[in-house]
Amino acid sequence: MNQLGKIIQAEVLRIEEESRGKEIPCRPLFHIMPPAGWLNDPNGLCWFQGKYHVFFQYSPFDVNGGLKIWGHMTGEDLINWEYQGAPLLADTPYDCHGVYSGSAWTEDGIMHLFYTGNVKFEDKEYDYINNGRGSCVLHVSSRDGIHFSEKKVVLTNQDYPEDYTCHVRDPKVWKEDGKYRMILGGRRKDGKGAVLFYQSEDLEHWELEKELTTEKPFGYMWECPDLFSVNGQKILSVSPQGLEPQEYCYQNVYQSGYFLVEKEDGRELQQFREWDYGFDFYAPQTFEDNRGRRILIGWMGMPDSTEEYQNPTVAQGWQHVLTLPREITVREKKVYQYPVEELKEQRKDRAEIKGGEVYSFEGNYFEVEAEAARGDLKICLDEDLHLEYEENTREIRLIFTGAGGCGRTIRKTRLEEFHSVRLTADASCVEIYLNQGEMVFSTRYYPQTEKRSLKLEGIWKSADFYKLSR
């Protein structure tokens, strides 16, 4: 580690030590949160040497963001996590303004990490879009998943097409047909978002392979790209910026969603589906675990959203979490995402909920599973957070009517049929899965009372309540 790295590391350790042991009323049990300060995108997700590894964008220095480094969690079961420190620091000329998002590739007992190094050209007249920053791709490796090699630059701005701005970032690396492949998100000079594909024989020397985008403009920037297959179906996940809000979609500042891909041809990128319709979801990444499951984890937050809503955890010195790990499946061209099965092992004290009656309880860690019959349906949590479904219009809404949303108000879309719901509450983190994961709403929620209540309105076949605990 160089001298700058030692200085940054010492400051990180000091801040984390000051935060250790603080009482955190909204602390989740199962969602990854930062030791201190700010968290955003999940990075470097992988299974390596008997453990799951989750890296994340981390700024312990500033609860509202700031200089980004990588934090690191490991676990054996996707439920219980142990913090391993901050392995990647902004300590070279190629990443001095931030260790931005990236991915992991594991092979032959070695973990490889690729990420975007952010450099702002502050000595020039600053042009945020076209030439105001350097966006290198850097590579490090490790044999134990904890200690990493010297950083190597494998791509610079000069390696990107001339018709691209300086906004090219977030490498995702995998191996296909005997070659290593990398996908990067980008912003073209004509204001159109796209992804770039590179290929390599050795993980060090990369050549541009092709570009993929839509025929018509679809946002000005595509962040955090991911290309993977589930049950033979290829899926391109991107987080577009610049989409105009519509009545039933694109209601957040920025979106995250996917295209079903047949030939990696822009003409095939027709129908974009959002991963999550709630208030707090962005920048997901997937990986395949040792059991062959495709697992997705997202950032349970939203960039540039502070004008609309806030998180009171800022006063406690931290902000944001990652979502629960979700298993991705595909059935009849539909993509489903559902909490990994390990979460059910944390359930206890099952109780039956009767429709039309108020169920009172205490505690911030619980799940509700319910099977619907027909007609209009409604779930009310603490008379503040409401999930409503109108059968005639097929409209489904997530609504805050009290102070628990901290500025969050309503998100709505359409669902053809409502069969089942699973609501998972982990302190201030609420994830709602409809029809076994056909649709998801994720939101932060800050209850205003210790005496909790739940009410199901409409006709339900069954409804069960479970407490969650370690």
CSV table of C-alpha atoms in Angstrom, one decimal:
chain,number,residue,atom,x,y,z
A,1,MET,CA,0.0,0.0,0.0
A,2,ASN,CA,1.4,3.4,-0.9
A,3,GLN,CA,1.6,6.4,1.4
A,4,LEU,CA,-1.7,7.9,0.3
A,5,GLY,CA,-3.4,4.6,0.8
A,6,LYS,CA,-2.1,4.4,4.3
A,7,ILE,CA,-3.4,7.8,5.1
A,8,ILE,CA,-6.9,7.0,3.7
A,9,GLN,CA,-6.9,3.6,5.4
A,10,ALA,CA,-6.1,5.2,8.8
A,11,GLU,CA,-9.0,7.7,8.4
A,12,VAL,CA,-11.4,4.9,7.4
A,13,LEU,CA,-10.4,2.9,10.5
A,14,ARG,CA,-10.7,5.9,12.7
A,15,ILE,CA,-14.3,6.7,11.5
A,16,GLU,CA,-15.3,3.0,11.7
A,17,GLU,CA,-14.0,2.7,15.3
A,18,GLU,CA,-15.9,5.8,16.3
A,19,SER,CA,-19.1,4.3,14.8
A,20,ARG,CA,-18.6,0.9,16.4
A,21,GLY,CA,-21.0,0.2,19.3
A,22,LYS,CA,-23.4,3.1,18.5
A,23,GLU,CA,-27.0,2.4,19.1
A,24,ILE,CA,-28.8,2.2,15.7
A,25,PRO,CA,-32.6,2.0,16.1
A,26,CYS,CA,-33.1,1.3,12.4
A,27,ARG,CA,-30.4,-1.3,12.1
A,28,PRO,CA,-31.4,-4.1,9.7
A,29,LEU,CA,-30.6,-7.8,10.5
A,30,PHE,CA,-30.4,-9.1,7.0
A,31,HIS,CA,-29.7,-6.1,4.7
A,32,ILE,CA,-26.1,-5.1,4.3
A,33,MET,CA,-25.5,-1.6,5.6
A,34,PRO,CA,-22.3,0.4,5.8
A,35,PRO,CA,-20.2,0.4,9.0
A,36,ALA,CA,-20.3,4.2,8.8
A,37,GLY,CA,-21.3,6.9,6.3
A,38,TRP,CA,-22.7,6.2,2.9
A,39,LEU,CA,-23.3,3.0,0.8
A,40,ASN,CA,-24.5,2.7,-2.8
A,41,ASP,CA,-23.9,0.2,-5.7
A,42,PRO,CA,-23.2,-3.5,-5.0
A,43,ASN,CA,-19.9,-4.5,-6.7
A,44,GLY,CA,-17.8,-7.6,-7.2
A,45,LEU,CA,-20.5,-10.2,-6.2
A,46,CYS,CA,-19.1,-13.7,-6.3
A,47,TRP,CA,-18.7,-17.1,-4.6
A,48,PHE,CA,-15.1,-17.7,-3.8
A,49,GLN,CA,-13.3,-20.3,-1.5
A,50,GLY,CA,-16.4,-21.3,0.4
A,51,LYS,CA,-17.9,-17.9,1.0
A,52,TYR,CA,-20.1,-15.3,-0.7
A,53,HIS,CA,-18.3,-11.9,-1.3
A,54,VAL,CA,-20.2,-8.7,-1.6
A,55,PHE,CA,-18.2,-5.5,-2.2
A,56,PHE,CA,-20.0,-2.1,-2.3
A,57,GLN,CA,-19.6,1.6,-3.1
A,58,TYR,CA,-18.6,3.1,0.3
A,59,SER,CA,-17.9,6.6,1.6
A,60,PRO,CA,-17.4,6.5,5.4
A,61,PHE,CA,-16.2,10.1,5.2
A,62,ASP,CA,-19.6,11.6,4.3
A,63,VAL,CA,-23.0,10.3,5.1
A,64,ASN,CA,-24.4,12.0,2.0
A,65,GLY,CA,-21.8,10.6,-0.4
A,66,GLY,CA,-18.4,11.9,-1.3
A,67,LEU,CA,-15.2,10.1,-2.2
A,68,LYS,CA,-16.0,6.4,-3.0
A,69,ILE,CA,-14.0,3.4,-2.0
A,70,TRP,CA,-15.0,-0.3,-1.9
A,71,GLY,CA,-16.3,-1.9,1.3
A,72,HIS,CA,-16.3,-5.7,1.6
A,73,MET,CA,-18.6,-8.2,3.3
A,74,THR,CA,-18.4,-12.0,3.3
A,75,GLY,CA,-20.8,-14.7,4.4
A,76,GLU,CA,-21.5,-18.4,4.1
A,77,ASP,CA,-25.3,-18.2,3.6
A,78,LEU,CA,-26.4,-14.9,2.1
A,79,ILE,CA,-28.0,-14.0,5.4
A,80,ASN,CA,-25.2,-13.5,8.0
A,81,TRP,CA,-22.4,-11.1,6.9
A,82,GLU,CA,-19.0,-10.2,8.3
A,83,TYR,CA,-17.3,-6.9,7.4
A,84,GLN,CA,-13.8,-7.4,6.0
A,85,GLY,CA,-12.7,-3.8,5.7
A,86,ALA,CA,-12.1,-1.5,2.7
A,87,PRO,CA,-9.8,-3.3,0.2
A,88,LEU,CA,-9.8,-0.8,-2.6
A,89,LEU,CA,-9.0,2.9,-1.9
A,90,ALA,CA,-8.8,5.9,-4.1
A,91,ASP,CA,-5.0,6.1,-3.8
A,92,THR,CA,-3.6,6.2,-7.4
A,93,PRO,CA,-3.6,8.8,-10.2
A,94,TYR,CA,-6.1,6.6,-12.0
A,95,ASP,CA,-8.8,6.5,-9.3
A,96,CYS,CA,-8.0,9.5,-7.1
A,97,HIS,CA,-11.5,10.8,-7.2
A,98,GLY,CA,-13.3,7.5,-6.6
A,99,VAL,CA,-13.1,3.7,-6.9
A,100,TYR,CA,-16.3,3.4,-8.9
A,101,SER,CA,-18.4,0.3,-9.7
A,102,GLY,CA,-17.2,-3.0,-11.1
A,103,SER,CA,-17.4,-6.7,-10.9
A,104,ALA,CA,-15.6,-9.9,-10.0
A,105,TRP,CA,-14.5,-12.9,-12.0
A,106,THR,CA,-13.1,-16.0,-10.3
A,107,GLU,CA,-11.0,-18.7,-11.9
A,108,ASP,CA,-8.3,-21.2,-11.0
A,109,GLY,CA,-8.3,-20.1,-7.3
A,110,ILE,CA,-7.9,-16.4,-8.1
A,111,MET,CA,-10.4,-13.6,-7.6
A,112,HIS,CA,-10.2,-10.8,-10.2
A,113,LEU,CA,-11.8,-7.5,-9.6
A,114,PHE,CA,-12.4,-4.9,-12.4
A,115,TYR,CA,-13.7,-1.4,-11.6
A,116,THR,CA,-13.9,2.1,-13.0
A,117,GLY,CA,-11.3,4.6,-11.7
A,118,ASN,CA,-12.7,8.1,-11.6
A,119,VAL,CA,-10.5,11.1,-12.2
A,120,LYS,CA,-11.8,14.7,-12.4
A,121,PHE,CA,-9.7,17.0,-14.6
A,122,GLU,CA,-9.9,19.9,-12.2
A,123,ASP,CA,-6.9,21.7,-13.8
A,124,LYS,CA,-8.9,22.4,-16.9
A,125,GLU,CA,-12.2,24.1,-17.7
A,126,TYR,CA,-14.5,21.4,-16.4
A,127,ASP,CA,-16.8,19.8,-18.9
A,128,TYR,CA,-18.8,17.2,-17.0
A,129,ILE,CA,-20.2,15.4,-20.1
A,130,ASN,CA,-17.5,15.3,-22.8
A,131,ASN,CA,-14.0,15.6,-21.5
A,132,GLY,CA,-14.1,16.5,-17.8
A,133,ARG,CA,-13.0,13.2,-16.4
A,134,GLY,CA,-10.9,10.1,-16.9
A,135,SER,CA,-12.7,6.7,-16.6
A,136,CYS,CA,-10.1,4.0,-16.6
A,137,VAL,CA,-10.8,0.3,-16.0
A,138,LEU,CA,-8.5,-1.1,-13.4
A,139,HIS,CA,-7.8,-4.7,-12.5
A,140,VAL,CA,-6.6,-6.3,-9.2
A,141,SER,CA,-6.4,-10.0,-8.2
A,142,SER,CA,-6.3,-12.0,-5.0
A,143,ARG,CA,-5.7,-15.6,-3.9
A,144,ASP,CA,-7.6,-15.2,-0.6
A,145,GLY,CA,-10.3,-12.7,-1.5
A,146,ILE,CA,-8.9,-10.3,1.2
A,147,HIS,CA,-5.5,-9.1,0.1
A,148,PHE,CA,-5.2,-7.7,-3.4
A,149,SER,CA,-2.4,-7.2,-6.0
A,150,GLU,CA,-1.1,-3.9,-7.4
A,151,LYS,CA,-3.6,-2.1,-9.6
A,152,LYS,CA,-3.2,-2.4,-13.3
A,153,VAL,CA,-4.9,-0.1,-15.8
A,154,VAL,CA,-6.4,-2.2,-18.7
A,155,LEU,CA,-8.6,0.5,-20.5
A,156,THR,CA,-8.4,4.3,-20.6
A,157,ASN,CA,-10.6,6.9,-22.3
A,158,GLN,CA,-8.5,6.5,-25.5
A,159,ASP,CA,-9.8,2.9,-25.8
A,160,TYR,CA,-13.4,4.0,-26.1
A,161,PRO,CA,-15.0,5.0,-29.4
A,162,GLU,CA,-14.6,8.6,-30.5
A,163,ASP,CA,-18.3,9.2,-30.5
A,164,TYR,CA,-18.6,8.5,-26.8
A,165,THR,CA,-18.4,11.1,-24.0
A,166,CYS,CA,-16.1,10.6,-21.0
A,167,HIS,CA,-19.0,8.7,-19.3
A,168,VAL,CA,-18.0,5.0,-19.8
A,169,ARG,CA,-18.0,2.9,-16.6
A,170,ASP,CA,-19.0,0.0,-14.5
A,171,PRO,CA,-17.3,-3.1,-16.1
A,172,LYS,CA,-18.9,-6.5,-15.8
A,173,VAL,CA,-16.6,-9.4,-16.7
A,174,TRP,CA,-17.4,-13.0,-17.6
A,175,LYS,CA,-16.1,-15.9,-19.8
A,176,GLU,CA,-18.0,-17.1,-22.9
A,177,ASP,CA,-16.9,-19.3,-25.8
A,178,GLY,CA,-13.3,-19.5,-24.5
A,179,LYS,CA,-12.8,-15.7,-24.3
A,180,TYR,CA,-13.2,-13.2,-21.5
A,181,ARG,CA,-15.8,-10.6,-22.2
A,182,MET,CA,-16.5,-7.2,-20.6
A,183,ILE,CA,-19.5,-5.0,-20.9
A,184,LEU,CA,-19.4,-1.3,-20.0
A,185,GLY,CA,-22.1,1.3,-19.7
A,186,GLY,CA,-21.8,4.5,-21.7
A,187,ARG,CA,-23.1,7.8,-22.9
A,188,ARG,CA,-22.7,8.7,-26.6
A,189,LYS,CA,-22.1,12.3,-27.7
A,190,ASP,CA,-25.4,12.2,-29.5
A,191,GLY,CA,-27.1,11.9,-26.1
A,192,LYS,CA,-27.9,8.2,-26.4
A,193,GLY,CA,-27.2,5.5,-23.8
A,194,ALA,CA,-25.6,2.3,-24.9
A,195,VAL,CA,-23.3,-0.5,-23.8
A,196,LEU,CA,-19.9,-1.5,-25.1
A,197,PHE,CA,-18.5,-5.0,-25.4
A,198,TYR,CA,-14.8,-5.8,-25.1
A,199,GLN,CA,-13.0,-9.2,-25.4
A,200,SER,CA,-9.7,-10.5,-24.2
A,201,GLU,CA,-7.5,-13.6,-24.1
A,202,ASP,CA,-5.7,-12.9,-20.9
A,203,LEU,CA,-7.8,-10.4,-18.8
A,204,GLU,CA,-5.1,-7.7,-19.4
A,205,HIS,CA,-5.4,-6.8,-23.1
A,206,TRP,CA,-8.9,-5.8,-24.2
A,207,GLU,CA,-10.2,-5.1,-27.7
A,208,LEU,CA,-13.5,-3.4,-28.6
A,209,GLU,CA,-15.9,-6.0,-30.0
A,210,LYS,CA,-19.2,-4.1,-30.6
A,211,GLU,CA,-21.8,-1.7,-29.3
A,212,LEU,CA,-25.3,-2.5,-28.3
A,213,THR,CA,-28.2,0.0,-27.9
A,214,THR,CA,-31.8,0.5,-28.9
A,215,GLU,CA,-32.9,1.8,-32.3
A,216,LYS,CA,-34.5,4.8,-30.8
A,217,PRO,CA,-32.9,6.8,-27.9
A,218,PHE,CA,-33.7,5.3,-24.5
A,219,GLY,CA,-32.1,7.6,-21.9
A,220,TYR,CA,-28.8,9.4,-22.3
A,221,MET,CA,-26.7,7.1,-20.1
A,222,TRP,CA,-26.8,3.4,-19.3
A,223,GLU,CA,-25.1,2.6,-16.0
A,224,CYS,CA,-24.2,-0.7,-14.3
A,225,PRO,CA,-24.7,-3.1,-17.3
A,226,ASP,CA,-25.0,-6.9,-16.8
A,227,LEU,CA,-25.5,-9.6,-19.3
A,228,PHE,CA,-26.3,-13.1,-18.2
A,229,SER,CA,-28.4,-16.2,-19.0
A,230,VAL,CA,-31.1,-18.0,-16.9
A,231,ASN,CA,-32.7,-21.2,-18.2
A,232,GLY,CA,-31.3,-20.5,-21.6
A,233,GLN,CA,-32.7,-16.9,-21.7
A,234,LYS,CA,-30.2,-14.1,-22.2
A,235,ILE,CA,-30.9,-11.0,-20.1
A,236,LEU,CA,-29.4,-7.5,-20.5
A,237,SER,CA,-29.7,-5.5,-17.3
A,238,VAL,CA,-29.0,-1.7,-17.4
A,239,SER,CA,-29.8,1.4,-15.3
A,240,PRO,CA,-30.8,4.1,-17.8
A,241,GLN,CA,-30.7,7.8,-16.9
A,242,GLY,CA,-32.9,10.3,-18.6
A,243,LEU,CA,-36.2,8.5,-19.1
A,244,GLU,CA,-39.3,10.6,-18.9
A,245,PRO,CA,-41.8,9.5,-16.2
A,246,GLN,CA,-45.0,7.8,-17.4
A,247,GLU,CA,-48.2,7.0,-15.6
A,248,TYR,CA,-47.3,3.4,-14.8
A,249,CYS,CA,-43.5,3.3,-15.2
A,250,TYR,CA,-40.2,5.3,-14.9
A,251,GLN,CA,-41.5,7.1,-11.7
A,252,ASN,CA,-38.1,7.4,-10.0
A,253,VAL,CA,-35.4,9.8,-10.8
A,254,TYR,CA,-33.5,7.0,-12.6
A,255,GLN,CA,-34.5,3.4,-13.5
A,256,SER,CA,-33.1,-0.1,-13.4
A,257,GLY,CA,-34.5,-2.8,-15.7
A,258,TYR,CA,-33.7,-5.4,-18.3
A,259,PHE,CA,-34.2,-6.5,-21.9
A,260,LEU,CA,-34.7,-10.1,-23.0
A,261,VAL,CA,-32.0,-10.6,-25.6
A,262,GLU,CA,-32.0,-13.1,-28.5
A,263,LYS,CA,-29.2,-12.0,-30.8
A,264,GLU,CA,-27.4,-9.1,-29.0
A,265,ASP,CA,-28.8,-7.0,-31.8
A,266,GLY,CA,-30.3,-3.5,-31.0
A,267,ARG,CA,-33.3,-4.3,-33.0
A,268,GLU,CA,-34.1,-7.0,-30.4
A,269,LEU,CA,-34.1,-4.5,-27.5
A,270,GLN,CA,-37.7,-3.6,-27.7
A,271,GLN,CA,-39.4,-4.1,-24.3
A,272,PHE,CA,-37.7,-2.8,-21.2
A,273,ARG,CA,-39.0,-4.1,-17.9
A,274,GLU,CA,-38.2,-2.5,-14.6
A,275,TRP,CA,-36.7,-4.7,-11.9
A,276,ASP,CA,-38.5,-3.0,-9.1
A,277,TYR,CA,-41.4,-0.5,-8.9
A,278,GLY,CA,-40.7,0.9,-5.4
A,279,PHE,CA,-39.0,4.1,-4.2
A,280,ASP,CA,-35.6,2.6,-3.4
A,281,PHE,CA,-33.9,0.4,-6.0
A,282,TYR,CA,-31.0,1.0,-8.3
A,283,ALA,CA,-27.8,-0.4,-9.9
A,284,PRO,CA,-28.4,-4.2,-9.4
A,285,GLN,CA,-25.7,-6.7,-10.1
A,286,THR,CA,-26.0,-10.5,-10.5
A,287,PHE,CA,-23.7,-13.5,-10.1
A,288,GLU,CA,-24.0,-17.3,-10.2
A,289,ASP,CA,-23.3,-19.1,-6.9
A,290,ASN,CA,-21.9,-22.5,-6.2
A,291,ARG,CA,-25.4,-24.0,-6.4
A,292,GLY,CA,-26.0,-22.7,-9.9
A,293,ARG,CA,-28.4,-20.0,-8.8
A,294,ARG,CA,-28.4,-16.6,-10.4
A,295,ILE,CA,-28.5,-14.1,-7.5
A,296,LEU,CA,-29.3,-10.4,-7.8
A,297,ILE,CA,-28.5,-7.7,-5.3
A,298,GLY,CA,-29.4,-4.1,-5.8
A,299,TRP,CA,-28.8,-0.8,-4.0
A,300,MET,CA,-31.8,0.0,-1.9
A,301,GLY,CA,-31.5,3.7,-2.5
A,302,MET,CA,-31.8,6.2,-5.4
A,303,PRO,CA,-29.4,8.8,-6.7
A,304,ASP,CA,-30.4,12.4,-6.7
A,305,SER,CA,-33.6,11.8,-4.8
A,306,THR,CA,-33.1,14.0,-1.7
A,307,GLU,CA,-35.5,16.7,-3.0
A,308,GLU,CA,-38.3,14.2,-3.0
A,309,TYR,CA,-37.5,12.1,0.1
A,310,GLN,CA,-35.0,11.5,2.9
A,311,ASN,CA,-33.6,8.9,5.3
A,312,PRO,CA,-33.5,9.9,9.0
A,313,THR,CA,-30.6,7.4,9.5
A,314,VAL,CA,-28.4,10.3,8.3
A,315,ALA,CA,-28.7,11.7,11.9
A,316,GLN,CA,-27.3,8.4,13.1
A,317,GLY,CA,-24.3,8.7,10.8
A,318,TRP,CA,-25.2,6.2,8.1
A,319,GLN,CA,-27.3,6.0,4.9
A,320,HIS,CA,-28.6,3.2,2.6
A,321,VAL,CA,-28.5,-0.6,2.5
A,322,LEU,CA,-28.4,-3.3,-0.2
A,323,THR,CA,-31.5,-5.3,-1.0
A,324,LEU,CA,-32.0,-8.9,0.1
A,325,PRO,CA,-30.3,-11.3,-2.2
A,326,ARG,CA,-32.9,-12.5,-4.8
A,327,GLU,CA,-32.8,-15.6,-6.9
A,328,ILE,CA,-33.6,-15.0,-10.6
A,329,THR,CA,-35.7,-17.5,-12.5
A,330,VAL,CA,-37.3,-17.4,-15.9
A,331,ARG,CA,-40.6,-19.1,-16.8
A,332,GLU,CA,-42.4,-18.7,-20.1
A,333,LYS,CA,-40.4,-15.5,-21.0
A,334,LYS,CA,-41.2,-14.0,-17.6
A,335,VAL,CA,-38.5,-13.0,-15.2
A,336,TYR,CA,-39.1,-13.7,-11.5
A,337,GLN,CA,-37.0,-12.5,-8.5
A,338,TYR,CA,-37.6,-13.9,-5.0
A,339,PRO,CA,-35.7,-13.8,-1.7
A,340,VAL,CA,-33.2,-16.6,-1.5
A,341,GLU,CA,-34.6,-19.6,0.4
A,342,GLU,CA,-32.2,-19.2,3.3
A,343,LEU,CA,-34.3,-16.3,4.6
A,344,LYS,CA,-37.2,-18.6,5.5
A,345,GLU,CA,-34.9,-20.4,8.0
A,346,GLN,CA,-35.0,-17.2,10.0
A,347,ARG,CA,-38.8,-17.4,10.6
A,348,LYS,CA,-40.4,-18.2,13.9
A,349,ASP,CA,-43.8,-17.8,15.7
A,350,ARG,CA,-46.2,-18.2,12.8
A,351,ALA,CA,-49.6,-16.6,13.4
A,352,GLU,CA,-52.7,-16.5,11.2
A,353,ILE,CA,-54.0,-13.2,10.1
A,354,LYS,CA,-57.8,-12.9,9.4
A,355,GLY,CA,-59.0,-10.7,6.7
A,356,GLY,CA,-60.7,-7.5,7.8
A,357,GLU,CA,-59.3,-7.7,11.3
A,358,VAL,CA,-56.4,-5.6,12.7
A,359,TYR,CA,-53.4,-7.8,13.7
A,360,SER,CA,-51.4,-6.0,16.4
A,361,PHE,CA,-47.7,-6.9,17.2
A,362,GLU,CA,-44.4,-5.4,18.3
A,363,GLY,CA,-41.1,-5.6,16.6
A,364,ASN,CA,-39.5,-4.5,13.3
A,365,TYR,CA,-38.4,-7.8,11.8
A,366,PHE,CA,-41.2,-9.9,10.2
A,367,GLU,CA,-42.7,-11.4,7.1
A,368,VAL,CA,-46.2,-11.7,5.8
A,369,GLU,CA,-47.3,-14.2,3.2
A,370,ALA,CA,-50.8,-14.1,1.8
A,371,GLU,CA,-52.7,-15.8,-1.0
A,372,ALA,CA,-55.4,-13.7,-2.7
A,373,ALA,CA,-58.9,-14.9,-3.8
A,374,ARG,CA,-60.3,-12.2,-6.0
A,375,GLY,CA,-61.5,-8.6,-6.2
A,376,ASP,CA,-60.0,-5.4,-4.8
A,377,LEU,CA,-57.3,-6.0,-2.2
A,378,LYS,CA,-55.5,-3.9,0.3
A,379,ILE,CA,-52.8,-4.3,2.9
A,380,CYS,CA,-52.3,-1.6,5.5
A,381,LEU,CA,-49.2,-1.5,7.7
A,382,ASP,CA,-49.5,0.8,10.7
A,383,GLU,CA,-52.2,2.8,8.9
A,384,ASP,CA,-49.3,4.4,7.1
A,385,LEU,CA,-47.9,2.1,4.3
A,386,HIS,CA,-50.6,0.8,2.0
A,387,LEU,CA,-50.5,-1.7,-0.9
A,388,GLU,CA,-53.7,-1.4,-2.9
A,389,TYR,CA,-54.9,-3.4,-5.9
A,390,GLU,CA,-58.0,-2.6,-8.1
A,391,GLU,CA,-59.2,-5.6,-10.1
A,392,ASN,CA,-61.1,-3.6,-12.7
A,393,THR,CA,-58.2,-1.3,-13.7
A,394,ARG,CA,-55.4,-3.8,-12.8
A,395,GLU,CA,-53.8,-0.9,-11.0
A,396,ILE,CA,-51.5,-1.6,-8.1
A,397,ARG,CA,-50.2,1.2,-5.8
A,398,LEU,CA,-47.8,1.5,-3.0
A,399,ILE,CA,-48.8,4.6,-0.9
A,400,PHE,CA,-47.6,6.3,2.2
A,401,THR,CA,-50.3,8.3,4.0
A,402,GLY,CA,-48.3,9.2,7.1
A,403,ALA,CA,-44.8,10.3,8.1
A,404,GLY,CA,-43.2,6.9,7.9
A,405,GLY,CA,-42.2,7.5,4.2
A,406,CYS,CA,-40.2,10.6,5.0
A,407,GLY,CA,-41.3,12.3,1.8
A,408,ARG,CA,-42.2,9.1,-0.2
A,409,THR,CA,-45.7,9.3,-1.5
A,410,ILE,CA,-46.9,6.9,-4.2
A,411,ARG,CA,-45.6,4.5,-6.8
A,412,LYS,CA,-48.0,2.7,-9.1
A,413,THR,CA,-48.1,0.3,-12.1
A,414,ARG,CA,-50.3,-2.4,-13.5
A,415,LEU,CA,-50.5,-6.1,-12.6
A,416,GLU,CA,-52.8,-8.3,-14.7
A,417,GLU,CA,-53.6,-10.7,-11.9
A,418,PHE,CA,-52.9,-10.6,-8.1
A,419,HIS,CA,-52.4,-14.1,-6.8
A,420,SER,CA,-50.0,-13.8,-3.8
A,421,VAL,CA,-47.9,-11.4,-1.8
A,422,ARG,CA,-44.9,-11.7,0.4
A,423,LEU,CA,-43.9,-8.6,2.5
A,424,THR,CA,-40.5,-8.7,4.2
A,425,ALA,CA,-39.8,-6.0,6.8
A,426,ASP,CA,-36.2,-5.7,8.2
A,427,ALA,CA,-36.3,-2.6,10.4
A,428,SER,CA,-36.5,0.3,7.9
A,429,CYS,CA,-36.3,-2.0,4.9
A,430,VAL,CA,-39.5,-3.2,3.2
A,431,GLU,CA,-39.5,-5.4,0.1
A,432,ILE,CA,-42.9,-6.6,-1.4
A,433,TYR,CA,-42.9,-9.5,-3.8
A,434,LEU,CA,-46.1,-10.2,-5.8
A,435,ASN,CA,-47.0,-13.5,-7.5
A,436,GLN,CA,-43.8,-15.2,-6.4
A,437,GLY,CA,-41.6,-12.4,-7.6
A,438,GLU,CA,-43.3,-11.4,-10.9
A,439,MET,CA,-43.3,-7.8,-9.6
A,440,VAL,CA,-41.4,-6.2,-6.7
A,441,PHE,CA,-41.7,-3.0,-4.7
A,442,SER,CA,-38.8,-1.9,-2.5
A,443,THR,CA,-38.9,1.0,-0.1
A,444,ARG,CA,-37.4,2.4,3.1
A,445,TYR,CA,-40.0,2.9,5.8
A,446,TYR,CA,-39.5,4.5,9.2
A,447,PRO,CA,-42.4,3.4,11.5
A,448,GLN,CA,-43.6,6.1,13.9
A,449,THR,CA,-44.8,3.8,16.6
A,450,GLU,CA,-43.5,0.8,18.6
A,451,LYS,CA,-47.0,-0.8,18.6
A,452,ARG,CA,-47.4,-2.1,15.1
A,453,SER,CA,-50.5,-3.1,13.2
A,454,LEU,CA,-51.4,-5.0,10.1
A,455,LYS,CA,-54.7,-5.2,8.3
A,456,LEU,CA,-55.7,-7.1,5.1
A,457,GLU,CA,-58.9,-5.9,3.4
A,458,GLY,CA,-60.7,-7.8,0.6
A,459,ILE,CA,-61.0,-11.5,0.1
A,460,TRP,CA,-58.0,-13.6,0.9
A,461,LYS,CA,-57.5,-17.4,0.9
A,462,SER,CA,-54.9,-17.3,3.6
A,463,ALA,CA,-52.4,-15.0,5.4
A,464,ASP,CA,-49.6,-15.9,7.7
A,465,PHE,CA,-47.4,-13.7,9.9
A,466,TYR,CA,-43.8,-14.7,10.9
A,467,LYS,CA,-41.3,-13.0,13.1
A,468,LEU,CA,-37.7,-12.9,11.8
A,469,SER,CA,-34.7,-13.3,14.0
A,470,ARG,CA,-31.1,-14.6,13.8
